[in-house]
Every structure is written in structure tokens, then in C-alpha cells.
PDB file of C-alpha atoms in Angstrom:
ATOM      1  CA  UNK A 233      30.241  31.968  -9.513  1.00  0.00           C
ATOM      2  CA  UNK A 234      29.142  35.946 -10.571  1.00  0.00           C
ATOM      3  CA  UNK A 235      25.164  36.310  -9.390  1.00  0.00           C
ATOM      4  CA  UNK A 236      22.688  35.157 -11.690  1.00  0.00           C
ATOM      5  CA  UNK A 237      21.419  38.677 -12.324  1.00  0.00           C
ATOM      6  CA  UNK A 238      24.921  39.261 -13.723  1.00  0.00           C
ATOM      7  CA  UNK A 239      25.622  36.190 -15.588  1.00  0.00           C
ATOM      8  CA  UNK A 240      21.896  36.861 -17.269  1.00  0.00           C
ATOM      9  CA  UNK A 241      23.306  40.276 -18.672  1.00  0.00           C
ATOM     10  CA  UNK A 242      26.249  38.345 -19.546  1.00  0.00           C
ATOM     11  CA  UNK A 243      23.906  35.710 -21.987  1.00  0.00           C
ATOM     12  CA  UNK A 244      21.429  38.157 -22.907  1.00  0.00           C
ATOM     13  CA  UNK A 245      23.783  39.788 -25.567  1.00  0.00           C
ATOM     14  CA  UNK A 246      23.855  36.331 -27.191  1.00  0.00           C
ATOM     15  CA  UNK A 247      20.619  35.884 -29.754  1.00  0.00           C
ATOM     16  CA  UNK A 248      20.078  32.765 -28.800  1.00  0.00           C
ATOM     17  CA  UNK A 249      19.356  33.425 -24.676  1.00  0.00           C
ATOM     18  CA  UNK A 250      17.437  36.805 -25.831  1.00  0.00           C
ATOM     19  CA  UNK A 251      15.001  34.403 -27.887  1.00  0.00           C
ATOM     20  CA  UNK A 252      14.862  31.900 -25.092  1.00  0.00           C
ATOM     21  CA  UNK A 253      13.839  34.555 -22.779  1.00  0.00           C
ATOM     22  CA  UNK A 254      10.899  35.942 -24.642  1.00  0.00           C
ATOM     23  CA  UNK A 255       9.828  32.256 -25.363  1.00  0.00           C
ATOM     24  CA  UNK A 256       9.744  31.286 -21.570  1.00  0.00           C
ATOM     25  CA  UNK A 257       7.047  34.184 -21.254  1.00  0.00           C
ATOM     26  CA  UNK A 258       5.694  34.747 -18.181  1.00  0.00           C
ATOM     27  CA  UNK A 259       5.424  31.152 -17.402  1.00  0.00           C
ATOM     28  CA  UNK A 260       8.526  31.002 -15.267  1.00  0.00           C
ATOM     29  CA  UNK A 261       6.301  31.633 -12.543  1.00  0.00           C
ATOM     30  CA  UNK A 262       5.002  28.296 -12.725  1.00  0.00           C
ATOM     31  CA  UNK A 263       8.141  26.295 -12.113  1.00  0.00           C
ATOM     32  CA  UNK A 264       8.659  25.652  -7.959  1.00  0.00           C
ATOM     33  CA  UNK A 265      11.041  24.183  -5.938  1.00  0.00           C
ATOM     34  CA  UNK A 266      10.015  21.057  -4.802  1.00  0.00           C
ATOM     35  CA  UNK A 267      12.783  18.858  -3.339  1.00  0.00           C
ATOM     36  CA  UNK A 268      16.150  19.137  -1.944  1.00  0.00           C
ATOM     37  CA  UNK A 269      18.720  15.824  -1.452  1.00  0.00           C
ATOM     38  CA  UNK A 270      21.229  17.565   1.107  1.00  0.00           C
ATOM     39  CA  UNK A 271      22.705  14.969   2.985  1.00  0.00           C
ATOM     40  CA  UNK A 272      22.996  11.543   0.301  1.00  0.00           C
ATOM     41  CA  UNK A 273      24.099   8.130   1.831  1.00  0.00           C
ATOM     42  CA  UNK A 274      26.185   7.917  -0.973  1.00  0.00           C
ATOM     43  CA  UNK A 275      29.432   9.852  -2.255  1.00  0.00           C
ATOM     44  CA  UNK A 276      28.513  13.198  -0.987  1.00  0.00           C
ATOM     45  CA  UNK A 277      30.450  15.572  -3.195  1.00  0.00           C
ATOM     46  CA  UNK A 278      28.770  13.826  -5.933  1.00  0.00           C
ATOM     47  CA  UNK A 279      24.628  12.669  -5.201  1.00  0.00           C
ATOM     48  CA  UNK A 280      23.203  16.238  -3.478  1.00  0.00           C
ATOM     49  CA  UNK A 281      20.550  17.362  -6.077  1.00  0.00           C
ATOM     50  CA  UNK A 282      17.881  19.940  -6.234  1.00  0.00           C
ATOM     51  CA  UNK A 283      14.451  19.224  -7.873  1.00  0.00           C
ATOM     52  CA  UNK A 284      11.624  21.578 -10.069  1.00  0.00           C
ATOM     53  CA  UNK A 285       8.390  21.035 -11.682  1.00  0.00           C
ATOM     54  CA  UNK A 286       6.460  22.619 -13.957  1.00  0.00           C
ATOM     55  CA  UNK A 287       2.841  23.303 -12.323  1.00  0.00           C
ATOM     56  CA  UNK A 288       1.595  24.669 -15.289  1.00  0.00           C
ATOM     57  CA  UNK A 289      -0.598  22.345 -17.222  1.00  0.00           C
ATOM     58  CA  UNK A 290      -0.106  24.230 -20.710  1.00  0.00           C
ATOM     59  CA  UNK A 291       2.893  26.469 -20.586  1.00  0.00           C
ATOM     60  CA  UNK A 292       6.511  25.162 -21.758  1.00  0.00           C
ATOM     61  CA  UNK A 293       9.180  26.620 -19.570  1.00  0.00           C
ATOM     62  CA  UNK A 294      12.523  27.242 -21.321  1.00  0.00           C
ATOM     63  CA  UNK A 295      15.290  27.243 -18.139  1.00  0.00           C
ATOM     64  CA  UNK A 296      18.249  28.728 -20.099  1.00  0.00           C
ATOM     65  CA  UNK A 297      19.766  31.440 -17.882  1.00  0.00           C
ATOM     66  CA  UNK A 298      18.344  29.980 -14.981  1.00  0.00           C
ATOM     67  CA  UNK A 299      20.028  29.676 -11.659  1.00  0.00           C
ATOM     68  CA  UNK A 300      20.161  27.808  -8.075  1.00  0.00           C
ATOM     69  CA  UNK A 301      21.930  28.036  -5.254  1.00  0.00           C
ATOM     70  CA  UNK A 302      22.556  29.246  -1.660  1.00  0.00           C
ATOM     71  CA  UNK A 303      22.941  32.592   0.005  1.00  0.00           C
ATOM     72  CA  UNK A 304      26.397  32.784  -0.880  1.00  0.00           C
ATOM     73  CA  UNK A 305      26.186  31.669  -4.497  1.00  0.00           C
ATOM     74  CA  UNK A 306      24.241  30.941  -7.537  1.00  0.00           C
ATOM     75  CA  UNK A 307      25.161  28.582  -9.975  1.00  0.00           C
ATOM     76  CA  UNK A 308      24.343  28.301 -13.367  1.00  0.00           C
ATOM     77  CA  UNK A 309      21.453  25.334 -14.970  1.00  0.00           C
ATOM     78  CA  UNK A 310      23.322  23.634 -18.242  1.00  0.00           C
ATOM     79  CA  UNK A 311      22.035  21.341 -20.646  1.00  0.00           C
ATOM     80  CA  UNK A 312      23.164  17.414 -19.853  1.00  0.00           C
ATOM     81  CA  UNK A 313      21.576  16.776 -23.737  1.00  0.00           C
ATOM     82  CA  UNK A 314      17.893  16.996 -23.404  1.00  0.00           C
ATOM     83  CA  UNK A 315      17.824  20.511 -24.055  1.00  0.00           C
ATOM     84  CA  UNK A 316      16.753  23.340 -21.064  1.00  0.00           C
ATOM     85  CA  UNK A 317      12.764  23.219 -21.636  1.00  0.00           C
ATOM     86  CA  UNK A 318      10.506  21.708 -18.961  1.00  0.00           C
ATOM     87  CA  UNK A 319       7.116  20.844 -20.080  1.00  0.00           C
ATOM     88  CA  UNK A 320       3.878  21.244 -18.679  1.00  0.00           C
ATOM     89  CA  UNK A 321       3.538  18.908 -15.025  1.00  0.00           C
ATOM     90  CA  UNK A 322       7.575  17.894 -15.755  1.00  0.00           C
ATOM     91  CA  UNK A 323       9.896  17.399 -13.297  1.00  0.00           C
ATOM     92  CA  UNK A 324      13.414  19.051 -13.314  1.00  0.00           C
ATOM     93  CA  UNK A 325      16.312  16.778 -11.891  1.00  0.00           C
ATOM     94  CA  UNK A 326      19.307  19.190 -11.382  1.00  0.00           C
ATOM     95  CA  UNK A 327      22.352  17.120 -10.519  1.00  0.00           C
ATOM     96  CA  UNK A 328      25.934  18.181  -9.637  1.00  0.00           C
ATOM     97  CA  UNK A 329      27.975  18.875 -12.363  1.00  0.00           C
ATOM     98  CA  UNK A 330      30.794  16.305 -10.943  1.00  0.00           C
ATOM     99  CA  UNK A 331      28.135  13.491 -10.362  1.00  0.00           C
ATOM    100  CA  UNK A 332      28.803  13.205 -13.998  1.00  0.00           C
ATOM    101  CA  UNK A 333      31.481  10.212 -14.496  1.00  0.00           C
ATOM    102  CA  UNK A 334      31.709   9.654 -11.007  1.00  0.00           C
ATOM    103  CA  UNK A 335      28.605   8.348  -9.648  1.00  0.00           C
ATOM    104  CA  UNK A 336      25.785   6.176 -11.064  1.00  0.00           C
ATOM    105  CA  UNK A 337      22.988   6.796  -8.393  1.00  0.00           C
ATOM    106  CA  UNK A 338      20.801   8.100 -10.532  1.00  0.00           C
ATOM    107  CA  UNK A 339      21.882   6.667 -13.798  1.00  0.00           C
ATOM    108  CA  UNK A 340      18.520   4.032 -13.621  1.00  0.00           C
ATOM    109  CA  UNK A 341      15.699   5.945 -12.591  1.00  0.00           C
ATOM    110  CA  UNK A 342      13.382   5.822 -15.686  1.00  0.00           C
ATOM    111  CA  UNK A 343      11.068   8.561 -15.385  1.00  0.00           C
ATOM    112  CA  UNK A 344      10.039  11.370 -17.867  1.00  0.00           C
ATOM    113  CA  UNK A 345      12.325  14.277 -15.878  1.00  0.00           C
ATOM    114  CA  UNK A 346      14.740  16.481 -17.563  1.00  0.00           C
ATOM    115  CA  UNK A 347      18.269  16.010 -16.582  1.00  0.00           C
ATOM    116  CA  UNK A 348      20.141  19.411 -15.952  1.00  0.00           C
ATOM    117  CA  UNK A 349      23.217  20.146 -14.461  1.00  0.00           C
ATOM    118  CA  UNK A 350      24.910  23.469 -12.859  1.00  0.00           C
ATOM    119  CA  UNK A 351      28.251  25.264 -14.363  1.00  0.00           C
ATOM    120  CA  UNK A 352      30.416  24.729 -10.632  1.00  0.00           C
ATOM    121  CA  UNK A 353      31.167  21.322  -8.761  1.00  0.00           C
ATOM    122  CA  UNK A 354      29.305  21.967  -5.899  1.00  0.00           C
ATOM    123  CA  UNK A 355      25.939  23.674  -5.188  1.00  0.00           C
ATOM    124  CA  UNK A 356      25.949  26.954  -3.806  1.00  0.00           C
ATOM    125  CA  UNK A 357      29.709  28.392  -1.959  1.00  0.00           C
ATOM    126  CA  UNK A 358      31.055  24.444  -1.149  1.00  0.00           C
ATOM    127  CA  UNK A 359      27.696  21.898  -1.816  1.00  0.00           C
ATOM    128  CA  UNK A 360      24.620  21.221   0.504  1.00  0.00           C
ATOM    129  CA  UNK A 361      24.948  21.987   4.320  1.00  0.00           C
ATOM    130  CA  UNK A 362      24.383  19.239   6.619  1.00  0.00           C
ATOM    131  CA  UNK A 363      26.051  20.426   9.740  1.00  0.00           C
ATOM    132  CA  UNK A 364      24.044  24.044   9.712  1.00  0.00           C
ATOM    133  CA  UNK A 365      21.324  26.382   8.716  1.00  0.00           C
ATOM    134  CA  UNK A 366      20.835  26.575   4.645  1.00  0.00           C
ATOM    135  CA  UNK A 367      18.993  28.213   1.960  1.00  0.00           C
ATOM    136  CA  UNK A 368      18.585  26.924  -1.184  1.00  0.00           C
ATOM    137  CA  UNK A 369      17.080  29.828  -4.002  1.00  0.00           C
ATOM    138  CA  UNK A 370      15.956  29.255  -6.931  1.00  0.00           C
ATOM    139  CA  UNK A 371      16.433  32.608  -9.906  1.00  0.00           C
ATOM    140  CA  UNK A 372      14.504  32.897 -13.239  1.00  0.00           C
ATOM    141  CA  UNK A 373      16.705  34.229 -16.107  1.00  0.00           C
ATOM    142  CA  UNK A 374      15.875  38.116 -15.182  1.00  0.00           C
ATOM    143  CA  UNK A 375      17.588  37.149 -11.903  1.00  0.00           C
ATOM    144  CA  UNK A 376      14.177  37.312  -9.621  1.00  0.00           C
ATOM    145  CA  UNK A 377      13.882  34.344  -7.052  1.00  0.00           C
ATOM    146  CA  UNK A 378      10.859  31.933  -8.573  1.00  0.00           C
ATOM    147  CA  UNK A 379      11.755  29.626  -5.262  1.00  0.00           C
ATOM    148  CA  UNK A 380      13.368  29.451  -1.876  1.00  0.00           C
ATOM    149  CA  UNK A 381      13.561  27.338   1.256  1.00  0.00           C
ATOM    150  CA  UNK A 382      15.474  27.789   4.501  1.00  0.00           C
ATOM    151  CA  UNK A 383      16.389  24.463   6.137  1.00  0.00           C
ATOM    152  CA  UNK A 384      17.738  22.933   9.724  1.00  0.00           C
ATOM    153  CA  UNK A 385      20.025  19.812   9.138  1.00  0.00           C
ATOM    154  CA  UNK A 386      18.348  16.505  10.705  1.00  0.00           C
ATOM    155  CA  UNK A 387      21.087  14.283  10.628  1.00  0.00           C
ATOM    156  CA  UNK A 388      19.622  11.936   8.928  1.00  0.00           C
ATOM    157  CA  UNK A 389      21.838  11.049   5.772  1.00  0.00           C
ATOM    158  CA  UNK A 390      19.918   9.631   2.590  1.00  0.00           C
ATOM    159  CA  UNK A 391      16.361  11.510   3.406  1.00  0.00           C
ATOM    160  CA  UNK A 392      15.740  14.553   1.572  1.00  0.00           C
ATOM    161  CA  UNK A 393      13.500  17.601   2.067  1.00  0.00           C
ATOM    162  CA  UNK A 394      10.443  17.438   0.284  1.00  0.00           C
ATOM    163  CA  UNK A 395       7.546  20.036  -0.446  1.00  0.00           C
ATOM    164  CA  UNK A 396       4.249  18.682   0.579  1.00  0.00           C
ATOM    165  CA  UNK A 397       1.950  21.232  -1.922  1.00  0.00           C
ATOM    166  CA  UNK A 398       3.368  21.915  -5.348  1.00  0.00           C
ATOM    167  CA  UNK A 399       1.035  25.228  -4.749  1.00  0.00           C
ATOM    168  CA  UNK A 400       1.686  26.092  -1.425  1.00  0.00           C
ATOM    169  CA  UNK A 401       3.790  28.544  -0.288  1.00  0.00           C
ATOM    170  CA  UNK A 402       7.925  28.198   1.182  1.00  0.00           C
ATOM    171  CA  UNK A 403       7.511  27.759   4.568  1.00  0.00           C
ATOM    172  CA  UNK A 404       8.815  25.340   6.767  1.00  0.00           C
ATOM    173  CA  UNK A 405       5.387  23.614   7.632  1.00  0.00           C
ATOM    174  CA  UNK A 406       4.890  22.924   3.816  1.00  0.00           C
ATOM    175  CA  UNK A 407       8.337  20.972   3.686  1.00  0.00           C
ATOM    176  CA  UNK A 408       9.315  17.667   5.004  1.00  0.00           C
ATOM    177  CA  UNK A 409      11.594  14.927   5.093  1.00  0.00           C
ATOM    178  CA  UNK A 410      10.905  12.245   2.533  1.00  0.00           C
ATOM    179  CA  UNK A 411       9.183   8.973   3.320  1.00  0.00           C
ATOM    180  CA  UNK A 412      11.139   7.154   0.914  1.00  0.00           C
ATOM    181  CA  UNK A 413      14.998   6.423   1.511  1.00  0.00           C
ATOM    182  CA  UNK A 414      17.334   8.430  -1.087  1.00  0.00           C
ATOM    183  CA  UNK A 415      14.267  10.537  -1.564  1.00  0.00           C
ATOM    184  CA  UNK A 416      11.861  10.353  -4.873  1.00  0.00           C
ATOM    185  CA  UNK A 417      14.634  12.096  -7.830  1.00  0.00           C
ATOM    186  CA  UNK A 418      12.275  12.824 -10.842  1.00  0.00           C
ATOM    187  CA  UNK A 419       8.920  11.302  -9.331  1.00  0.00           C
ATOM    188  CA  UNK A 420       6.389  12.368  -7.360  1.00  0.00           C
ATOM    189  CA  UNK A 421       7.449  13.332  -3.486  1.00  0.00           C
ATOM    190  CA  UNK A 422       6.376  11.011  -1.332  1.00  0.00           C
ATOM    191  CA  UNK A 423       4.754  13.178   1.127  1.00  0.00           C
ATOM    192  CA  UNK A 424       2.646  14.778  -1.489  1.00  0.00           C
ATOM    193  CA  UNK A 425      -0.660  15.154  -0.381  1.00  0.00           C
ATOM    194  CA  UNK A 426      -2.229  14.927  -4.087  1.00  0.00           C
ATOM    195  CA  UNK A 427      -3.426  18.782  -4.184  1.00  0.00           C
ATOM    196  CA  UNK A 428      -5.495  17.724  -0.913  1.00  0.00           C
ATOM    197  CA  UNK A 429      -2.968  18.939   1.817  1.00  0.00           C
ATOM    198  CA  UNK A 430      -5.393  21.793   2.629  1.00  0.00           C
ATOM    199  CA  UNK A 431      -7.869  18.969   3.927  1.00  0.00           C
ATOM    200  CA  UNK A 432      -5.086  17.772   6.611  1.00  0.00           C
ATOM    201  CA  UNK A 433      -2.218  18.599   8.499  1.00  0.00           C
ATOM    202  CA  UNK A 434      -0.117  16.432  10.635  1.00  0.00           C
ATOM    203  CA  UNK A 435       1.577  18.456  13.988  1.00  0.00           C
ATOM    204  CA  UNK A 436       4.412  16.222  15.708  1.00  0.00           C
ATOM    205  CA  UNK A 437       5.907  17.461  18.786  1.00  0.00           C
ATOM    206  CA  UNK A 438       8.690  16.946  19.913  1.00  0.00           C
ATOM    207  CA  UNK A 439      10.332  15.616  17.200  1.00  0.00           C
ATOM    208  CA  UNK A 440      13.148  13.361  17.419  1.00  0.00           C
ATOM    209  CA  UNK A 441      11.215  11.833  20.532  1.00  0.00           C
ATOM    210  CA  UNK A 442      12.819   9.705  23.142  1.00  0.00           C
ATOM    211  CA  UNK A 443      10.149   8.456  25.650  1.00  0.00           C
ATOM    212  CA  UNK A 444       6.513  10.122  24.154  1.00  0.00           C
ATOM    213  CA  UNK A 445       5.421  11.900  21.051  1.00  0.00           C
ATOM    214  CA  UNK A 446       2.254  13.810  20.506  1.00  0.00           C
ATOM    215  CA  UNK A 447       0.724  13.136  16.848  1.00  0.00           C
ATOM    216  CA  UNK A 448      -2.068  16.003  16.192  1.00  0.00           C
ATOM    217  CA  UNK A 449      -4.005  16.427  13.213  1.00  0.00           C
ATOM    218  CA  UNK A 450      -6.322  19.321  11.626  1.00  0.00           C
ATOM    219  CA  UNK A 451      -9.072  19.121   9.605  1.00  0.00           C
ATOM    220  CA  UNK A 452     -10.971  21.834   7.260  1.00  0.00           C
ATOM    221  CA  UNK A 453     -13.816  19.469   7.766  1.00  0.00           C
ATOM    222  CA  UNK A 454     -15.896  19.827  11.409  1.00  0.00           C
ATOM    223  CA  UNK A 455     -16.119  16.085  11.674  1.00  0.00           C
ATOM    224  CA  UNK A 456     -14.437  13.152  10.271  1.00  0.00           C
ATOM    225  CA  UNK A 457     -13.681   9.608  10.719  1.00  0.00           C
ATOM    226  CA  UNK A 458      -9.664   9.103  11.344  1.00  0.00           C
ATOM    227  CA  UNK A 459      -7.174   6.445  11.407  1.00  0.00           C
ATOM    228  CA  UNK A 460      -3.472   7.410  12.522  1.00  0.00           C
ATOM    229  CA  UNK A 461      -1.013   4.542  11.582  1.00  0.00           C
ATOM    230  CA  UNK A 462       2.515   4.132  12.828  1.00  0.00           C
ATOM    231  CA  UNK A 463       4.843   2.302  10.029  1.00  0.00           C
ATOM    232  CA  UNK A 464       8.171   1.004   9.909  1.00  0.00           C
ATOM    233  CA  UNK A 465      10.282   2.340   7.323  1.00  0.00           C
ATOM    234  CA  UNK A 466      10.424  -1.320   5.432  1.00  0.00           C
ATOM    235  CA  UNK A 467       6.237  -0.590   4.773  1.00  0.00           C
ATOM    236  CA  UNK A 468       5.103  -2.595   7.939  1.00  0.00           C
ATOM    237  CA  UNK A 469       2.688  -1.209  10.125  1.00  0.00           C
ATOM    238  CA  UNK A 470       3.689  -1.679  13.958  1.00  0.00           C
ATOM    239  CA  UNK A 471       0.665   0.446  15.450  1.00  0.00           C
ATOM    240  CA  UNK A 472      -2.916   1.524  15.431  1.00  0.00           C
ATOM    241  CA  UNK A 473      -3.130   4.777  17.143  1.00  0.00           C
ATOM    242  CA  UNK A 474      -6.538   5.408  15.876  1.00  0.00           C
ATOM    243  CA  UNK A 475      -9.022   3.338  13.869  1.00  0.00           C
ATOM    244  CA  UNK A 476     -11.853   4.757  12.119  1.00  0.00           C
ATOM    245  CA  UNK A 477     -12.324   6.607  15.263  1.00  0.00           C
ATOM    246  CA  UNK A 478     -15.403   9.943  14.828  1.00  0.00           C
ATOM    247  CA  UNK A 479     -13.231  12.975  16.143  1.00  0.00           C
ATOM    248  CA  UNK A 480     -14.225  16.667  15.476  1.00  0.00           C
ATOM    249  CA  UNK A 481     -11.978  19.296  13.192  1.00  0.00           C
ATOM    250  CA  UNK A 482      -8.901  18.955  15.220  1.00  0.00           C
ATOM    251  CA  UNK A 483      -7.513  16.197  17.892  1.00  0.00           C
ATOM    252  CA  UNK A 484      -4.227  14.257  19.303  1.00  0.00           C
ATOM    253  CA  UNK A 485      -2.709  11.044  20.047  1.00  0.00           C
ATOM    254  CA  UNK A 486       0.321  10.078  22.582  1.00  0.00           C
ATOM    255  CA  UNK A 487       2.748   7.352  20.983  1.00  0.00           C
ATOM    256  CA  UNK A 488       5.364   6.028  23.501  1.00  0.00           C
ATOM    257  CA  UNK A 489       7.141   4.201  20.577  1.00  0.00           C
ATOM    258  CA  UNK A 490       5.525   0.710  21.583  1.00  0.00           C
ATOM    259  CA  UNK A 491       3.856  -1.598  18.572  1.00  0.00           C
ATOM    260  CA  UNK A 492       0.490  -2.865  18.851  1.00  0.00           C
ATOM    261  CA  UNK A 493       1.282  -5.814  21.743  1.00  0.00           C
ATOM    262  CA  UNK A 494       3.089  -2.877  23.642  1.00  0.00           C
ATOM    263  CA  UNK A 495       6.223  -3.913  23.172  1.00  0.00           C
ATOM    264  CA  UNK A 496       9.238  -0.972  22.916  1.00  0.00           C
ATOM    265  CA  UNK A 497      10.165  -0.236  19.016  1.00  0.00           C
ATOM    266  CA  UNK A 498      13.837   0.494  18.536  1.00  0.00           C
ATOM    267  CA  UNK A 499      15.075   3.311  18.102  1.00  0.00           C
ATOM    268  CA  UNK A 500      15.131   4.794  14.489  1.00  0.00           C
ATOM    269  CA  UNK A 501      12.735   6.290  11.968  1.00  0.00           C
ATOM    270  CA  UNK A 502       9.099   5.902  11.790  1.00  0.00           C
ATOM    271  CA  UNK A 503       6.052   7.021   9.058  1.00  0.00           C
ATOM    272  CA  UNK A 504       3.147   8.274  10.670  1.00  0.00           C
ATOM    273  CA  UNK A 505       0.040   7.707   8.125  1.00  0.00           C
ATOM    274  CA  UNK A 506      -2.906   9.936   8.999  1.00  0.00           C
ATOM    275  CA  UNK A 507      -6.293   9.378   6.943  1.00  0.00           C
ATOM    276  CA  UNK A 508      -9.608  10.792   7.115  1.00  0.00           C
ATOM    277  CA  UNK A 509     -12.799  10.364   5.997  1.00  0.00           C
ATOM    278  CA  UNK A 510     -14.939  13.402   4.863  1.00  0.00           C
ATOM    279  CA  UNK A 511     -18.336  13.256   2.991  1.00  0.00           C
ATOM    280  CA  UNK A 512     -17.070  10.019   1.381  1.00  0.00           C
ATOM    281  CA  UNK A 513     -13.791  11.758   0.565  1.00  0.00           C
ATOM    282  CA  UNK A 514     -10.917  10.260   1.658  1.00  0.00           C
ATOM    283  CA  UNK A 515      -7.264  12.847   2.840  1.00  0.00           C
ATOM    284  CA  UNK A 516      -4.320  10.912   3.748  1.00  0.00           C
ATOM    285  CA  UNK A 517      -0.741  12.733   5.009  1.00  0.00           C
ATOM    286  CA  UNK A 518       1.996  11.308   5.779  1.00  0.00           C
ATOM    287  CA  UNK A 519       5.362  12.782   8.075  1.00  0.00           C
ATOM    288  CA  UNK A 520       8.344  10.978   9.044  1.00  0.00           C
ATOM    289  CA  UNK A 521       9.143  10.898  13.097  1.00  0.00           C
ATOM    290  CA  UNK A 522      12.139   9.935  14.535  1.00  0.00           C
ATOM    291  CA  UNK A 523      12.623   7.998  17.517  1.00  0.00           C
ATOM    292  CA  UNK A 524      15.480   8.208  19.890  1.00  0.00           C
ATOM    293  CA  UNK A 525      16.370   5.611  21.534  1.00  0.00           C
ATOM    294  CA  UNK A 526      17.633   5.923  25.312  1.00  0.00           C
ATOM    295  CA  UNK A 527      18.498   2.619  27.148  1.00  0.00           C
TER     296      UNK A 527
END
């Protein structure tokens, strides 16, 4: 595919991209990467998917000209048949072009996203890496990047990468693998912190883990009451780290991957739920950890 700089001259002589472009304004800035399906437990070539939303609670954002993609190559958004323009707070589900007649993952999800597509069968040179580094970019119609993230394969097929603040910037520590299996296509992420993620961060290290894990947790508060859960990926918690426990604006816990009656959990992938209490306000995060297990 030519750059999306080029392909953008390419449209512009066209009236009806030129009108398109002075409609979108100088909202584009408002529309964000915020999730990434790499690595699907389904057909492959077919389920990878890239995510947008509109964080603008007023301005319309028309995405004609648009383009996403890796380092190598930008593809051009198309219209599936609900036309190019996200609203205000909407989602944008961009879906490979050949997922189109031959896959139906996605075909039942009823939520208020706009469906889009790209003009190539794959994303970027040859789809989604999940065998080595990868950036995924994200160009306006004047070809300027509104979005990128760089990320490190986890082999973990059917988790995506999610962005934890809508707001916040690209970095790594504002990314992280979805809680939910398959990831959250058209809904909210599920490691969204609800615009509170400045009141908490979770730090795991190391992560995978075989034997110990150290859960720490900041606050922008001095003092706080905490609880740090351990849950199962079916929803069931297995461990009570911390329970309403008074710590001050930053603290730790050791996990050795046992439940509450200290008996070893397999090996496999755990949430870690970390609330706290702050002038009767309530943060909650949430990161996924992944436990190795070594006989």
C-alpha cells in the first residue's frame, strides 16, 4: 500500500474527500488508539483488529482518508456501510478487510461502534506480529500520526492490548493486556480505569512469574485504605493479598501463586484487582499476571 500522506493527495483531488476534510476540522485530534487484537484464538488471517474512539464529547469526526498500520505500511480505513463518521464518545471497530465472508467473530457483538474496514488483507506489511516487536500507527487524512503504540508479543493468543486512559499518553505503562478473553471489540476496555487511572497504578514484577511475584501499587493520595485481590480468569477470587488494610501513598505485596488455604494455583493467567479508598472515593485497577508453572 502507497503511504497515507500519498494516498491523501491521491483523494484530495476528488470533491468529495476535500469536503470531508474541512468537515473533520480540527477534531481529528480527538480520536486515539485504544486497543489492539494481535494474536486472536481464532482464524488469524482473519480476527486481528485495531480499535478508536472519539474522546471528544461534541465534535463529529469524519475518518475518510484515514489510515493504520505498521512501520512498514499504512493501509487505508473504508466504509463497511455505516458511513466513515465517528461520533462524539464512539468507538471505531476496524476489522480486516478479509474477515469479511470468512469469519463471524464479531458478527454478534451489539454495541453502538462503527464498523470500518482497511483497503489490503492484512494490517500493516503481512497482519499483526506475534512472534516480534510491532508498531501499530494510526494517520489523520493530512498524513500526521493522531496515534501510535510499540508492542512486545506475550504469547498469549486471544488477549489483546488495551489502553488503560483514553487521555493518557502512548507509552507502554498506559497499555495492557485485556482482562477479558478475545478482548472488549466496540466496548469499553476492560482495564479502563474510568478517567481515575491517575489515582492508581499497579507495578508487577517479574511478570510471567514462576515461584514469587511482587504486586506494588501507587497512590496520588498520602494515605488510603487498600484491598489487592487475586482472581481467576473465570471471575473467582482465589486470594486476599490485602484487605482494607491503612497503607501510605505507595506499598507492595509478595504472591507465591497459592489461594487463600495456601494451596499452589496452576499455572496460567491471573487478574490482580487493586482498590483503594480515598476521602470516601473509591480507585480500582486492574492488570493481568501470568503465572508459570514449573513442576
Amino acid at each position: 500500500m502507497a503511504c497515507c500522506r500519498f494516498m491523501y493527495f491521491w483523494l484530495r483531488q476528488t470533491e468529495l474527500t476535500l469536503i470531508a476534510t474541512l468537515y473533520a476540522g480540527t477534531a481529528s485530534g480527538d480520536v486515539v488508539l485504544s486497543e489492539v487484537m494481535y494474536d486472536p484464538t481464532g482464524p488469524e488471517s482473519h480476527d486481528e483488529y485495531v480499535e478508536v474512539v472519539n474522546t471528544s464529547d461534541r465534535e463529529r469526526v469524519d475518518l475518510t482518508g484515514w489510515c493504520v498500520g505498521d512501520g512498514d505500511e499504512l493501509d487505508l480505513l473504508r466504509d463497511t456501510g455505516a458511513g466513515m463518521v465517528l461520533d462524539p464518545g464512539q468507538r471505531g471497530l476496524i476489522l480486516d478487510s478479509s474477515y469479511f465472508g470468512q469469519s463471524t467473530t464479531y458478527d454478534s457483538m451489539r454495541t453502538g461502534a462503527l464498523m470500518l474496514t482497511i483497503d489490503d488483507r492484512a494490517f500493516g506489511r503481512g497482519g499483526w506480529s506475534n512472534s516480534s516487536r510491532e508498531s501499530v500507527i494510526l494517520c489523520d487524512a493530512q498524513g500526521v500520526a493522531e496515534g501510535s503504540f510499540a508492542y512486545e508479543p506475550q504469547g498469549l493468543p486471544g488477549l489483546s492490548w488495551e489502553k488503560v486512559d483514553l487521555l493518557g499518553g502512548n507509552s507502554g505503562d498506559n497499555w495492557a493486556l485485556s482482562v477479558a478473553a478475545g478482548g472488549t471489540p466496540g466496548a469499553a476496555n476492560s482495564v479502563s480505569t474510568g478517567g481515575r487511572s491517575s489515582g492508581l497504578e499497579i507495578l508487577i514484577s517479574p511478570d510471567p512469574f514462576s515461584e514469587e511475584v511482587e504486586i506494588g501499587f501507587q497512590l496520588a493520595s498520602a494515605t488510603a485504605l487498600v484491598n489487592v485481590w487475586i482472581y481467576s480468569v473465570e471471575g473467582q477470587r482465589v486470594r486476599r493479598l490485602l484487605n482494607g488494610a491503612p497503607t501510605a501513598a505507595s506499598g507492595s505485596v509478595q504472591w507465591r501463586g497459592e489461594d487463600d488455604a495456601g494451596r499452589a494455583l496452576p499455572g496460567g493467567m491471573y487478574i490482580v484487582v487493586v482498590e483503594a479508598s480515598v476521602d470516601g472515593r473509591v480507585f480500582r485497577s486492574k492488570r493481568v499476571v501470568v503465572r508459570q508453572w514449573t513442576p
